[in-house]
XYZ file of C-alpha atoms in Angstrom:
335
model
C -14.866 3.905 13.140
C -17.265 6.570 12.040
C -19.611 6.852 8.616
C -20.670 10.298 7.538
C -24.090 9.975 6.465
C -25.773 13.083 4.496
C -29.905 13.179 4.050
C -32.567 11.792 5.924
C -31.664 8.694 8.163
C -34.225 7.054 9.947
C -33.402 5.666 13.369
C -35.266 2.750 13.974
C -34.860 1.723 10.320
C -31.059 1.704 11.309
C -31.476 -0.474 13.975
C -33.254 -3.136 11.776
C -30.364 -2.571 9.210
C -28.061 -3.749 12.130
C -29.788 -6.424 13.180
C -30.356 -7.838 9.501
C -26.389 -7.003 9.329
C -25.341 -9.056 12.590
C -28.374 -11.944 11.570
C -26.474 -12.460 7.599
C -22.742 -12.841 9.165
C -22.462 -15.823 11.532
C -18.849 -14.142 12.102
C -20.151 -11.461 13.854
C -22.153 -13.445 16.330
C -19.578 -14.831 17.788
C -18.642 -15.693 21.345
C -14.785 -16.561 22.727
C -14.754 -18.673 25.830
C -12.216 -21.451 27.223
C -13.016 -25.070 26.600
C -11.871 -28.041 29.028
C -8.727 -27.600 28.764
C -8.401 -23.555 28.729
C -8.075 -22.706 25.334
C -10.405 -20.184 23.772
C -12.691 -21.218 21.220
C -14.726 -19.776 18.939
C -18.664 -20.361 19.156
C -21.753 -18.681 16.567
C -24.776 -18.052 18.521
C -28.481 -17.051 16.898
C -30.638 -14.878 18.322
C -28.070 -12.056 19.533
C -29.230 -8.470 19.845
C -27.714 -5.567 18.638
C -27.210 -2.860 20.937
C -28.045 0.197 19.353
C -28.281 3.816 20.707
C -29.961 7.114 19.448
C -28.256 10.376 20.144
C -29.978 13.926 19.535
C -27.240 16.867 19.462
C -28.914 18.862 17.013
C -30.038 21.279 19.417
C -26.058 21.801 19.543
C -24.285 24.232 17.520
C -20.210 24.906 16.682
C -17.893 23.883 19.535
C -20.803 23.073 21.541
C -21.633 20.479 19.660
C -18.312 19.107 18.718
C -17.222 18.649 22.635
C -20.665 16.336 23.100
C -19.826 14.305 20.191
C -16.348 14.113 21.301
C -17.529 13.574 24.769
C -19.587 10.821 23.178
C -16.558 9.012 21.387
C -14.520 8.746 24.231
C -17.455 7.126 26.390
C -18.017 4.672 23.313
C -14.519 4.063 23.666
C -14.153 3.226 27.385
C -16.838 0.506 26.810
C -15.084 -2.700 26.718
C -16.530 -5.782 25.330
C -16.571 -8.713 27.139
C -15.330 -11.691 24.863
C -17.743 -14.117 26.092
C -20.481 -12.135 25.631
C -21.704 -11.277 22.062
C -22.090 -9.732 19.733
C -18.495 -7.828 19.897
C -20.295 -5.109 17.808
C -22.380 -2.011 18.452
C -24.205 0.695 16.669
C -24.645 4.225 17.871
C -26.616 6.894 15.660
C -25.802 10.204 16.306
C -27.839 13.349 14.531
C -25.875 16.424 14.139
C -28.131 18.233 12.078
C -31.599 18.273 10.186
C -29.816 15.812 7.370
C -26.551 15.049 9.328
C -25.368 12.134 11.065
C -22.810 10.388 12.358
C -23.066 6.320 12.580
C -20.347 4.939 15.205
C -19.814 1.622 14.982
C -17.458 0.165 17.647
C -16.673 -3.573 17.086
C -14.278 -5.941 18.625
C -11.271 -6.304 16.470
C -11.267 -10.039 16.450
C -14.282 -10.151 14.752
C -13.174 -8.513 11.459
C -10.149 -7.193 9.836
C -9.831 -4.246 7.438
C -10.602 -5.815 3.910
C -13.983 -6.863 5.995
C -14.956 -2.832 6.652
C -16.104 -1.997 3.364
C -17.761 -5.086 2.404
C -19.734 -4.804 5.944
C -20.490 -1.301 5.414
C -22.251 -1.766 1.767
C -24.024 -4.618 3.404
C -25.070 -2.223 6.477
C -26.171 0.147 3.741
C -28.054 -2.178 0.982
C -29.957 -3.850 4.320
C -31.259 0.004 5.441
C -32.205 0.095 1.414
C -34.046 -2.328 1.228
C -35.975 -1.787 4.731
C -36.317 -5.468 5.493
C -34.161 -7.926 7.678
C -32.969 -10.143 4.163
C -31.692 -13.729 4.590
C -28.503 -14.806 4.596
C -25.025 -13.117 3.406
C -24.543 -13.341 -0.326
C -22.091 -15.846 -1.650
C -19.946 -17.857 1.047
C -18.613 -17.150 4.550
C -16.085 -17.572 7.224
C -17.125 -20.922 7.921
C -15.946 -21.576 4.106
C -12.529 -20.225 5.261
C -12.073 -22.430 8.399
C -13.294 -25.869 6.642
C -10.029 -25.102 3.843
C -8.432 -24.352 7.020
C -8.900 -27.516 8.678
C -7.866 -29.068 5.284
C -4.173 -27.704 5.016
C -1.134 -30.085 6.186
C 0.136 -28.432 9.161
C 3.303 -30.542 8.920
C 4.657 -29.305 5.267
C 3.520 -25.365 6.646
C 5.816 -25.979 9.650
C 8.388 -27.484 7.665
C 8.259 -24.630 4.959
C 8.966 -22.021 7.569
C 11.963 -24.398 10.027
C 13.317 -23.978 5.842
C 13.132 -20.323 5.941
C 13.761 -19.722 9.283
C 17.437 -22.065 9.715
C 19.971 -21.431 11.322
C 18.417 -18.534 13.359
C 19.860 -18.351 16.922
C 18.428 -15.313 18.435
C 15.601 -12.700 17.530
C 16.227 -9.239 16.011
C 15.078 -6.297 19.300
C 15.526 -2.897 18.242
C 13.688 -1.894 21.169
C 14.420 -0.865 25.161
C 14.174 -4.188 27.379
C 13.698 -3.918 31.316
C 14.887 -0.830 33.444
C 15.623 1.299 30.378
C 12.361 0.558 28.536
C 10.632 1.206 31.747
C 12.886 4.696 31.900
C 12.228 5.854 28.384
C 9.230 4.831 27.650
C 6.156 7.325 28.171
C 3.108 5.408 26.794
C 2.374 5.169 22.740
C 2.585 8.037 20.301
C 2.506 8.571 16.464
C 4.370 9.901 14.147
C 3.352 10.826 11.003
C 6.105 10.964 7.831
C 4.253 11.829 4.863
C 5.812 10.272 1.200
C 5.724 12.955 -1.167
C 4.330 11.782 -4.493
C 7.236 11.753 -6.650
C 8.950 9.861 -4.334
C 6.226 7.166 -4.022
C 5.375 6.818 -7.319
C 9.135 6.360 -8.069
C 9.552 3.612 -5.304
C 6.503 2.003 -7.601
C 8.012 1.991 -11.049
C 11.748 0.851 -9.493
C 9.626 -2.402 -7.730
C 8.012 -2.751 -10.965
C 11.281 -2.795 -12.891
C 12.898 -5.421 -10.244
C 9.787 -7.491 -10.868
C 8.782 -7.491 -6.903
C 5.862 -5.987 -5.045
C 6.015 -2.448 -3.032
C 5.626 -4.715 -0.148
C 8.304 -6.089 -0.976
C 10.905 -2.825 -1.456
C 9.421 -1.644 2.123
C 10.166 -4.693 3.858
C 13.533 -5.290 2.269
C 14.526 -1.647 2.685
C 13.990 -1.693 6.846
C 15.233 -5.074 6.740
C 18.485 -3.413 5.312
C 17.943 -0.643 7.813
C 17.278 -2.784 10.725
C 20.698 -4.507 9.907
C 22.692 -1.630 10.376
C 20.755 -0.265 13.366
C 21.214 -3.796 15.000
C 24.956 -4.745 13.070
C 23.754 -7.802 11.897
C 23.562 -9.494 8.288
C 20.803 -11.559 9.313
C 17.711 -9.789 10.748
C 14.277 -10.267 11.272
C 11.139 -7.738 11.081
C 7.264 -8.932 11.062
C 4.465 -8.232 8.741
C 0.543 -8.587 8.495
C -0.207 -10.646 5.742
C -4.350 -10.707 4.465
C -4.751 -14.399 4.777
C -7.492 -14.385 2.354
C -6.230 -17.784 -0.012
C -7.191 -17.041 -3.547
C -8.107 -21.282 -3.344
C -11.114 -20.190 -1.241
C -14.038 -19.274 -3.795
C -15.505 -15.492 -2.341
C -13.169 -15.589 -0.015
C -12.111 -11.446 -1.241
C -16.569 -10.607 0.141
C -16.198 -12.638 3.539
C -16.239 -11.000 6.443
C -13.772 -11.957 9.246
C -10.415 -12.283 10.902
C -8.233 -13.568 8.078
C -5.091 -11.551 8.515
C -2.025 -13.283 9.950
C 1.238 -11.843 11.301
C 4.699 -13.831 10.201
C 8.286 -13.055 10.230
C 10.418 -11.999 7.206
C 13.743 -12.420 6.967
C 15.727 -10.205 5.654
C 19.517 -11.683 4.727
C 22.318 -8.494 4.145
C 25.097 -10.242 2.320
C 28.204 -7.295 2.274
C 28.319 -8.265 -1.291
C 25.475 -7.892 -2.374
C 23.725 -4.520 -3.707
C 20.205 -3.983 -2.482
C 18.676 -4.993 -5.828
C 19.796 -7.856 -5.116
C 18.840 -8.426 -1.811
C 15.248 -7.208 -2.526
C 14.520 -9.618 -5.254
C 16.091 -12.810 -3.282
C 13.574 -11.969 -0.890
C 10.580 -11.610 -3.188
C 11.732 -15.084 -4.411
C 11.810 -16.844 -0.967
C 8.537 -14.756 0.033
C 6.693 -16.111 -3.264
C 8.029 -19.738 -1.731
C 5.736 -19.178 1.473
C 2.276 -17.837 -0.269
C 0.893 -21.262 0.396
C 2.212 -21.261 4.238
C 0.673 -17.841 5.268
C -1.685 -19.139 7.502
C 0.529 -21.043 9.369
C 0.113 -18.773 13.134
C 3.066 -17.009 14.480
C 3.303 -18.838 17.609
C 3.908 -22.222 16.228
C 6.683 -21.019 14.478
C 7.898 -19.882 17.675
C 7.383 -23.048 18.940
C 9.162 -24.561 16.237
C 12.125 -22.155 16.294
C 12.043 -22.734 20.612
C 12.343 -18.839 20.503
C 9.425 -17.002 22.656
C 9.825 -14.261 19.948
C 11.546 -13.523 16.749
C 11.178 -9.703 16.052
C 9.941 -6.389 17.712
C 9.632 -4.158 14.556
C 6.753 -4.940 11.689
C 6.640 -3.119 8.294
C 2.791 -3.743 7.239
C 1.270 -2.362 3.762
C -2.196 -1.781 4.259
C -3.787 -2.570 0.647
C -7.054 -4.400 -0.085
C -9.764 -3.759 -2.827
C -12.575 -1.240 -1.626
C -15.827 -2.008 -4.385
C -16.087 1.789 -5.075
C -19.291 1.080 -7.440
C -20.824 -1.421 -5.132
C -20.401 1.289 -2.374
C -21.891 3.938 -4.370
C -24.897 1.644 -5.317
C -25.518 0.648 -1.727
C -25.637 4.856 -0.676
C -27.626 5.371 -3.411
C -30.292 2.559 -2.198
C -30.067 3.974 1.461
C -31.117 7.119 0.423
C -27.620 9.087 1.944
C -24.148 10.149 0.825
């Protein structure tokens, strides 16, 4: 991703900034490489470098200058990281104009997931304040996480999902398999359907007067879908879940991979209405808050299924500290 930074920005006090960033947050010094047995593992090591770059295209005006930075993003882009060799993150400083800039930072996404970005980027931002390299992160981190990990009975998470997930037989594909896949398909797109604002703040108030979340209506609504599309009662679809348990003191300022993907079930009785069906699924999806960091494939293990959905419905929502933000510009001198 790329911050927009307004006023004077001094290079090699960004660098430092960086550094301090990638010295406070063990998470982002980390290094993934097999053990004995050929499973990956996760290791913190001190004393990692950032690499940092220092573009001039100031001397660049209109079009000009948007193909080099352009040209510039796509290079950025094409340079992999190697997982075994950290840190996954890198900082490149790019000066548009006398008080322009553009910061890329290109990162490794198992380092960090979303709710991470803005806590990273007021720590980036308080660290170029302040002009020194700090100490530590404030409050706890990911370690915190992984220790209440490593505390949680596997057996009554894996039991809590066989519950949910009886009597399944087969997973739900909406998708092209084999030749026809390989005949249709013509790399990955997007498409765009914008919600007009009526319409989503009515889907709001009618999951607030069923008593479930929006997450909730969205889910249960393609789940519906997917059960016509597929002509099936029973279906399956995935989501992303945060993975940030409220047990974990902080856990809402660490910075690191939390997020999980799991299966949600989505049951279409014919005589039911779709009220109906949407708050039977809030209920059994309350049932499993405890169990969302159980990982996906040892319920696949569990079900003996090598997959369980192909479609995903995620709701990207997480709190963004718009104060703390505006504090941390406001100490690095830039908008």
């Amino acid at each position: 991703y790329t911050l927009h930074l307004f006023g004077p920005v001094d290079s090699e006090r960004m660098r430092a900034a960086g550094q301090a960033l990638l010295d406070r947050h063990p998470a982002l010094r980390t290094a993934f490489v097999p053990d004995t047995d050929g499973r990956l593992v996760q290791l913190v090591v001190d004393d990692v470098r950032l690499p940092y770059a220092h573009t001039d295209l100031g001397h660049l005006t209109g079009a000009a200058q948007d193909d080099a930075f352009e040209e510039l993003l796509a290079a950025d882009l094409r340079a992999h990281f190697d997982p075994a060799d950290p840190p996954l993150l890198r900082l490149h400083l790019v000066r548009l104009g006398e008080e322009r800039f553009e910061l890329v930072v290109a990162s490794h996404h198992v380092l960090f997931d979303g709710w991470s970005v803005p806590v990273l980027v007021g720590d980036l931002l308080r660290c170029y304040g302040e002009g020194h390299l700090g100490g530590p992160a404030r409050g706890r981190g990911f370690g915190d996480f992984l220790t209440w990990l490593a505390g949680r009975d596997t057996e009554a998470s894996a039991s809590a999902w066989r519950q949910e997930l009886g009597g399944l037989e087969e997973p739900t594909l909406l998708a092209l398999t084999g030749a026809a896949a390989t005949a249709e398909s013509a790399g990955l797109g997007q498409i765009e359907v914008p919600l007009p604002e009526r319409a989503a703040q009515a889907l709001a108030r009618r999951a607030s007067e069923l008593g479930i979340t929006l997450s909730t209506l969205l889910q249960g609504s393609w789940g519906v879908l997917l059960g016509y599309l597929t002509g099936r009662q029973d279906v399956v679809l995935g989501t992303t879940v945060s993975g940030r348990p409220p047990q974990v003191p902080g856990v809402d300022e660490m910075v690191g991979l939390f997020i999980n993907t799991l299966p949600v079930r989505v049951t279409c009785a014919p005589d039911a209405t779709l009220a109906q069906t949407l708050v039977a699924l809030q209920e059994r999806q309350t049932s499993l808050l405890d169990h969302h960091h159980h990982g996906l494939s040892r319920i696949h293990e569990a079900m003996g299924l090598p997959a369980l959905f192909d479609t995903m419905v995620v709701l990207e929502s997480y709190p963004v500290d718009q104060e703390g933000l505006t504090e941390a510009h406001e100490a690095a001198g830039a908008a």
